[in-house]
GROMACS .gro file of C-alpha atoms in nm:
model
  251
    1LEU     CA    1   7.804   9.662   9.965
    2TYR     CA    2   7.897   9.465   9.668
    3GLY     CA    3   8.235   9.286   9.579
    4LEU     CA    4   8.354   9.245   9.215
    5VAL     CA    5   8.634   9.061   9.086
    6TYR     CA    6   8.793   9.060   8.729
    7VAL     CA    7   9.047   8.836   8.605
    8ASN     CA    8   9.214   8.929   8.278
    9HIS     CA    9   9.484   8.772   8.033
   10TYR     CA   10   9.596   8.972   7.760
   11SER     CA   11   9.845   8.880   7.489
   12ALA     CA   12   9.981   9.068   7.187
   13ASN     CA   13  10.243   9.002   6.939
   14ARG     CA   14  10.289   9.330   6.758
   15PHE     CA   15  10.232   9.690   6.836
   16ASN     CA   16  10.117   9.913   6.550
   17GLY     CA   17  10.236  10.257   6.456
   18GLY     CA   18  10.011  10.551   6.346
   19GLY     CA   19   9.947  10.381   5.980
   20GLY     CA   20   9.866  10.055   6.115
   21ALA     CA   21  10.180   9.855   6.055
   22SER     CA   22  10.410   9.682   6.317
   23LEU     CA   23  10.619   9.928   6.475
   24ILE     CA   24  10.839   9.755   6.718
   25PRO     CA   25  11.023   9.462   6.582
   26GLY     CA   26  11.013   9.143   6.801
   27PHE     CA   27  10.731   9.276   7.025
   28LYS     CA   28  10.541   9.064   7.262
   29VAL     CA   29  10.329   9.124   7.589
   30ARG     CA   30  10.189   8.887   7.801
   31ALA     CA   31   9.956   9.036   8.104
   32ASN     CA   32   9.778   8.871   8.373
   33VAL     CA   33   9.558   9.091   8.606
   34VAL     CA   34   9.330   9.037   8.915
   35VAL     CA   35   9.115   9.356   8.977
   36PRO     CA   36   8.903   9.350   9.301
   37ARG     CA   37   8.652   9.621   9.339
   38LEU     CA   38   8.421   9.736   9.619
   39VAL     CA   39   8.118   9.914   9.547
   40TYR     CA   40   7.900  10.069   9.837
   41MET     CA   41   7.546  10.230   9.768
   42THR     CA   42   7.404  10.433  10.045
   43ASP     CA   43   7.050  10.543  10.122
   44GLN     CA   44   7.157  10.912  10.038
   45GLN     CA   45   6.984  11.069   9.766
   46VAL     CA   46   7.161  11.338   9.537
   47LEU     CA   47   7.029  11.495   9.243
   48GLY     CA   48   6.746  11.279   9.238
   49GLY     CA   49   6.967  10.960   9.268
   50GLN     CA   50   7.114  10.710   9.478
   51LEU     CA   51   7.472  10.820   9.618
   52GLY     CA   52   7.737  10.548   9.620
   53PHE     CA   53   8.115  10.498   9.620
   54TYR     CA   54   8.380  10.239   9.482
   55GLY     CA   55   8.733  10.161   9.466
   56VAL     CA   56   8.965   9.949   9.247
   57LEU     CA   57   9.320   9.803   9.302
   58PRO     CA   58   9.465   9.619   9.025
   59LEU     CA   59   9.719   9.347   9.075
   60VAL     CA   60   9.936   9.295   8.764
   61SER     CA   61  10.194   9.058   8.626
   62VAL     CA   62  10.351   9.173   8.283
   63LYS     CA   63  10.607   9.055   8.051
   64VAL     CA   64  10.746   9.246   7.749
   65ASP     CA   65  10.986   9.174   7.473
   66ALA     CA   66  11.067   9.438   7.236
   67ALA     CA   67  11.343   9.519   6.975
   68GLY     CA   68  11.577   9.252   7.142
   69ALA     CA   69  11.512   9.363   7.500
   70SER     CA   70  11.307   9.170   7.757
   71GLY     CA   71  11.160   9.292   8.068
   72SER     CA   72  10.883   9.170   8.338
   73HIS     CA   73  10.739   9.302   8.666
   74THR     CA   74  10.479   9.186   8.911
   75GLY     CA   75  10.330   9.420   9.172
   76LEU     CA   76  10.027   9.648   9.221
   77GLY     CA   77   9.855   9.884   8.978
   78ASP     CA   78   9.714  10.245   9.018
   79ILE     CA   79   9.431  10.264   9.258
   80GLU     CA   80   9.084  10.419   9.140
   81VAL     CA   81   8.831  10.580   9.370
   82ALA     CA   82   8.514  10.769   9.303
   83PRO     CA   83   8.191  10.877   9.422
   84LEU     CA   84   7.897  10.779   9.206
   85ILE     CA   85   7.514  10.855   9.155
   86ALA     CA   86   7.287  10.598   9.022
   87TRP     CA   87   6.933  10.678   8.862
   88HIS     CA   88   6.663  10.424   8.813
   89HIS     CA   89   6.455  10.581   8.540
   90SER     CA   90   6.234  10.299   8.511
   91PRO     CA   91   6.244   9.923   8.539
   92GLN     CA   92   6.421   9.916   8.208
   93LEU     CA   93   6.637  10.226   8.193
   94HIS     CA   94   6.921  10.274   8.458
   95THR     CA   95   7.223  10.533   8.436
   96ALA     CA   96   7.498  10.628   8.663
   97ALA     CA   97   7.763  10.889   8.668
   98ALA     CA   98   8.084  10.909   8.844
   99LEU     CA   99   8.416  11.129   8.882
  100ALA     CA  100   8.695  10.892   8.936
  101VAL     CA  101   9.056  10.953   9.034
  102VAL     CA  102   9.339  10.726   8.952
  103LEU     CA  103   9.622  10.765   9.203
  104PRO     CA  104  10.002  10.666   9.128
  105THR     CA  105  10.004  10.406   9.402
  106GLY     CA  106  10.146  10.127   9.166
  107ASP     CA  107  10.509  10.006   9.130
  108TYR     CA  108  10.702  10.245   8.913
  109ASP     CA  109  11.057  10.292   8.825
  110LYS     CA  110  11.161  10.508   8.502
  111ASN     CA  111  11.484  10.295   8.469
  112ARG     CA  112  11.260   9.992   8.439
  113MET     CA  113  11.146   9.858   8.114
  114VAL     CA  114  10.827   9.721   8.272
  115ASN     CA  115  10.601   9.889   8.518
  116THR     CA  116  10.277   9.783   8.682
  117GLY     CA  117  10.202  10.169   8.765
  118ASN     CA  118  10.192  10.480   8.531
  119HIS     CA  119  10.337  10.738   8.802
  120ILE     CA  120  10.064  10.999   8.692
  121THR     CA  121   9.734  11.121   8.832
  122THR     CA  122   9.442  11.071   8.627
  123LEU     CA  123   9.083  11.237   8.663
  124ARG     CA  124   8.836  11.032   8.493
  125PRO     CA  125   8.459  11.134   8.449
  126VAL     CA  126   8.244  10.810   8.415
  127PHE     CA  127   7.890  10.755   8.255
  128VAL     CA  128   7.709  10.432   8.225
  129ALA     CA  129   7.360  10.337   8.082
  130SER     CA  130   7.187  10.019   8.075
  131TRP     CA  131   6.850   9.940   7.905
  132LEU     CA  132   6.697   9.587   8.046
  133ASP     CA  133   6.411   9.503   7.869
  134GLY     CA  134   6.306   9.127   7.918
  135SER     CA  135   6.539   8.921   7.730
  136LEU     CA  136   6.736   9.217   7.596
  137ASP     CA  137   7.026   9.383   7.770
  138ALA     CA  138   7.198   9.689   7.600
  139SER     CA  139   7.466   9.855   7.789
  140THR     CA  140   7.764  10.114   7.773
  141LYS     CA  141   8.028  10.252   7.998
  142VAL     CA  142   8.210  10.585   7.862
  143THR     CA  143   8.510  10.722   8.029
  144TYR     CA  144   8.709  11.009   7.956
  145SER     CA  145   9.090  11.021   8.101
  146ILE     CA  146   9.274  11.342   8.163
  147ASN     CA  147   9.601  11.256   8.252
  148ARG     CA  148   9.875  11.477   8.451
  149LYS     CA  149  10.232  11.483   8.335
  150ASN     CA  150  10.480  11.215   8.451
  151SER     CA  151  10.707  11.417   8.686
  152ALA     CA  152  10.987  11.153   8.642
  153THR     CA  153  11.015  11.166   8.266
  154ASP     CA  154  10.858  11.483   8.180
  155TYR     CA  155  10.624  11.306   7.944
  156GLN     CA  156  10.230  11.370   7.951
  157SER     CA  157  10.002  11.119   7.787
  158GLY     CA  158   9.728  11.258   7.596
  159GLN     CA  159   9.351  11.248   7.675
  160TYR     CA  160   9.140  10.982   7.554
  161LEU     CA  161   8.780  10.843   7.548
  162HIS     CA  162   8.731  10.470   7.651
  163ALA     CA  163   8.393  10.341   7.564
  164ASP     CA  164   8.278   9.970   7.648
  165TYR     CA  165   7.960   9.820   7.531
  166ASN     CA  166   7.729   9.518   7.566
  167LEU     CA  167   7.471   9.375   7.351
  168GLY     CA  168   7.306   9.067   7.541
  169LEU     CA  169   7.019   8.835   7.465
  170ARG     CA  170   6.899   8.589   7.726
  171VAL     CA  171   6.890   8.251   7.588
  172ALA     CA  172   6.785   8.060   7.898
  173PRO     CA  173   6.656   8.161   8.243
  174ALA     CA  174   6.994   8.178   8.381
  175TRP     CA  175   7.183   8.257   8.088
  176GLN     CA  176   7.261   8.551   7.869
  177LEU     CA  177   7.473   8.541   7.534
  178GLY     CA  178   7.632   8.878   7.434
  179LEU     CA  179   7.859   9.093   7.200
  180GLN     CA  180   8.095   9.298   7.411
  181GLY     CA  181   8.374   9.521   7.330
  182TYR     CA  182   8.545   9.857   7.353
  183LEU     CA  183   8.664  10.154   7.195
  184ILE     CA  184   8.965  10.358   7.279
  185HIS     CA  185   9.046  10.703   7.107
  186GLN     CA  186   9.298  10.949   7.193
  187THR     CA  187   9.193  11.304   7.150
  188THR     CA  188   9.480  11.510   7.236
  189ASP     CA  189   9.869  11.488   7.164
  190ASP     CA  190  10.109  11.296   7.375
  191LYS     CA  191  10.369  11.558   7.485
  192ALA     CA  192  10.746  11.532   7.590
  193GLY     CA  193  10.884  11.838   7.743
  194GLY     CA  194  10.596  12.022   7.653
  195ALA     CA  195  10.595  11.952   7.274
  196SER     CA  196  10.389  11.724   7.096
  197VAL     CA  197  10.531  11.380   7.009
  198GLY     CA  198  10.607  11.320   6.657
  199ALA     CA  199  10.389  11.468   6.369
  200ASP     CA  200  10.073  11.322   6.496
  201GLY     CA  201  10.104  11.327   6.870
  202PHE     CA  202  10.148  10.946   6.909
  203ARG     CA  203   9.755  10.937   6.947
  204THR     CA  204   9.627  10.608   7.046
  205ARG     CA  205   9.337  10.432   6.892
  206ALA     CA  206   9.188  10.056   6.925
  207PHE     CA  207   8.876   9.861   6.872
  208ALA     CA  208   8.768   9.534   7.041
  209LEU     CA  209   8.499   9.287   6.974
  210GLY     CA  210   8.410   8.951   7.090
  211PRO     CA  211   8.139   8.717   7.261
  212ALA     CA  212   8.032   8.691   7.610
  213LEU     CA  213   7.859   8.449   7.809
  214ARG     CA  214   7.678   8.552   8.157
  215TRP     CA  215   7.521   8.323   8.435
  216GLN     CA  216   7.284   8.482   8.691
  217THR     CA  217   6.975   8.322   8.821
  218ALA     CA  218   6.812   8.639   8.997
  219PRO     CA  219   6.865   9.008   8.952
  220THR     CA  220   7.001   9.029   9.309
  221SER     CA  221   7.185   8.704   9.297
  222PRO     CA  222   7.569   8.662   9.220
  223SER     CA  223   7.662   8.665   8.867
  224LEU     CA  224   7.959   8.520   8.648
  225GLU     CA  225   8.070   8.625   8.310
  226ALA     CA  226   8.324   8.530   8.064
  227ARG     CA  227   8.442   8.715   7.753
  228VAL     CA  228   8.713   8.706   7.471
  229LEU     CA  229   8.773   9.021   7.287
  230LYS     CA  230   9.003   9.074   6.977
  231GLU     CA  231   9.150   9.400   6.905
  232THR     CA  232   9.157   9.554   6.562
  233GLY     CA  233   9.228   9.887   6.394
  234ALA     CA  234   9.503   9.949   6.661
  235ARG     CA  235   9.738  10.267   6.619
  236TYR     CA  236  10.019  10.353   6.866
  237HIS     CA  237   9.874  10.053   7.055
  238SER     CA  238   9.930   9.684   7.107
  239GLU     CA  239   9.680   9.470   6.891
  240GLY     CA  240   9.605   9.151   7.068
  241THR     CA  241   9.348   8.940   7.252
  242SER     CA  242   9.173   8.968   7.601
  243LEU     CA  243   9.030   8.695   7.811
  244TRP     CA  244   8.802   8.813   8.069
  245LEU     CA  245   8.611   8.677   8.376
  246LYS     CA  246   8.412   8.860   8.617
  247ALA     CA  247   8.230   8.773   8.915
  248VAL     CA  248   7.955   9.005   9.100
  249PHE     CA  249   7.822   8.932   9.430
  250PRO     CA  250   7.655   9.109   9.728
  251LEU     CA  251   7.827   9.141  10.056
   0.00000   0.00000   0.00000
């Protein structure tokens, strides 16, 4: 049984349109999120790998200004649960796959400007791969989100790919310096009332990159990580900066 805690501060002062120009005048968003995650790995073997399960429940505080209006809300986000299988192919290569479901448990009101839940169910296949070779750590996590329609608004967000990546180098026995980031790429149109939104489906895209620092004294000991990620190339997405702190510890 493992515990993980993510703490995130996100800020942005622009929301870009499809051409990359600022779309919403006076836009500003500030978000603070605490995300506890529990991971349980069993001794059961499935498809040659180790069976496990995880759950995630975000706690969110958000404030948004846009076009002269302002709103804020603090509450629960949407819970994510999944079974997973982890394979240890060699001392260097490790992979895992999961089938996550995001449930509409977060706070939501269609008449409120800011919500901490999305009021939709999302099916999310997950694939993770890591190559650990001495001082080098190359890792990626790829998810694909398939969103159900929001029954309160008759709006369906499109499907999207989200890929996180890390390239880390051990610079001291307990310290790793890395380059991290993510890519978001929407593959299908947003739809309102069954029709595509706008001429281009309001398809989201964003890329982020930044430095990371990780501390861990041994492979099975607790770890701490910090990273700062700057978004670029945003389309139908806010373009800002994230500060992340992450702790992992066996229970």
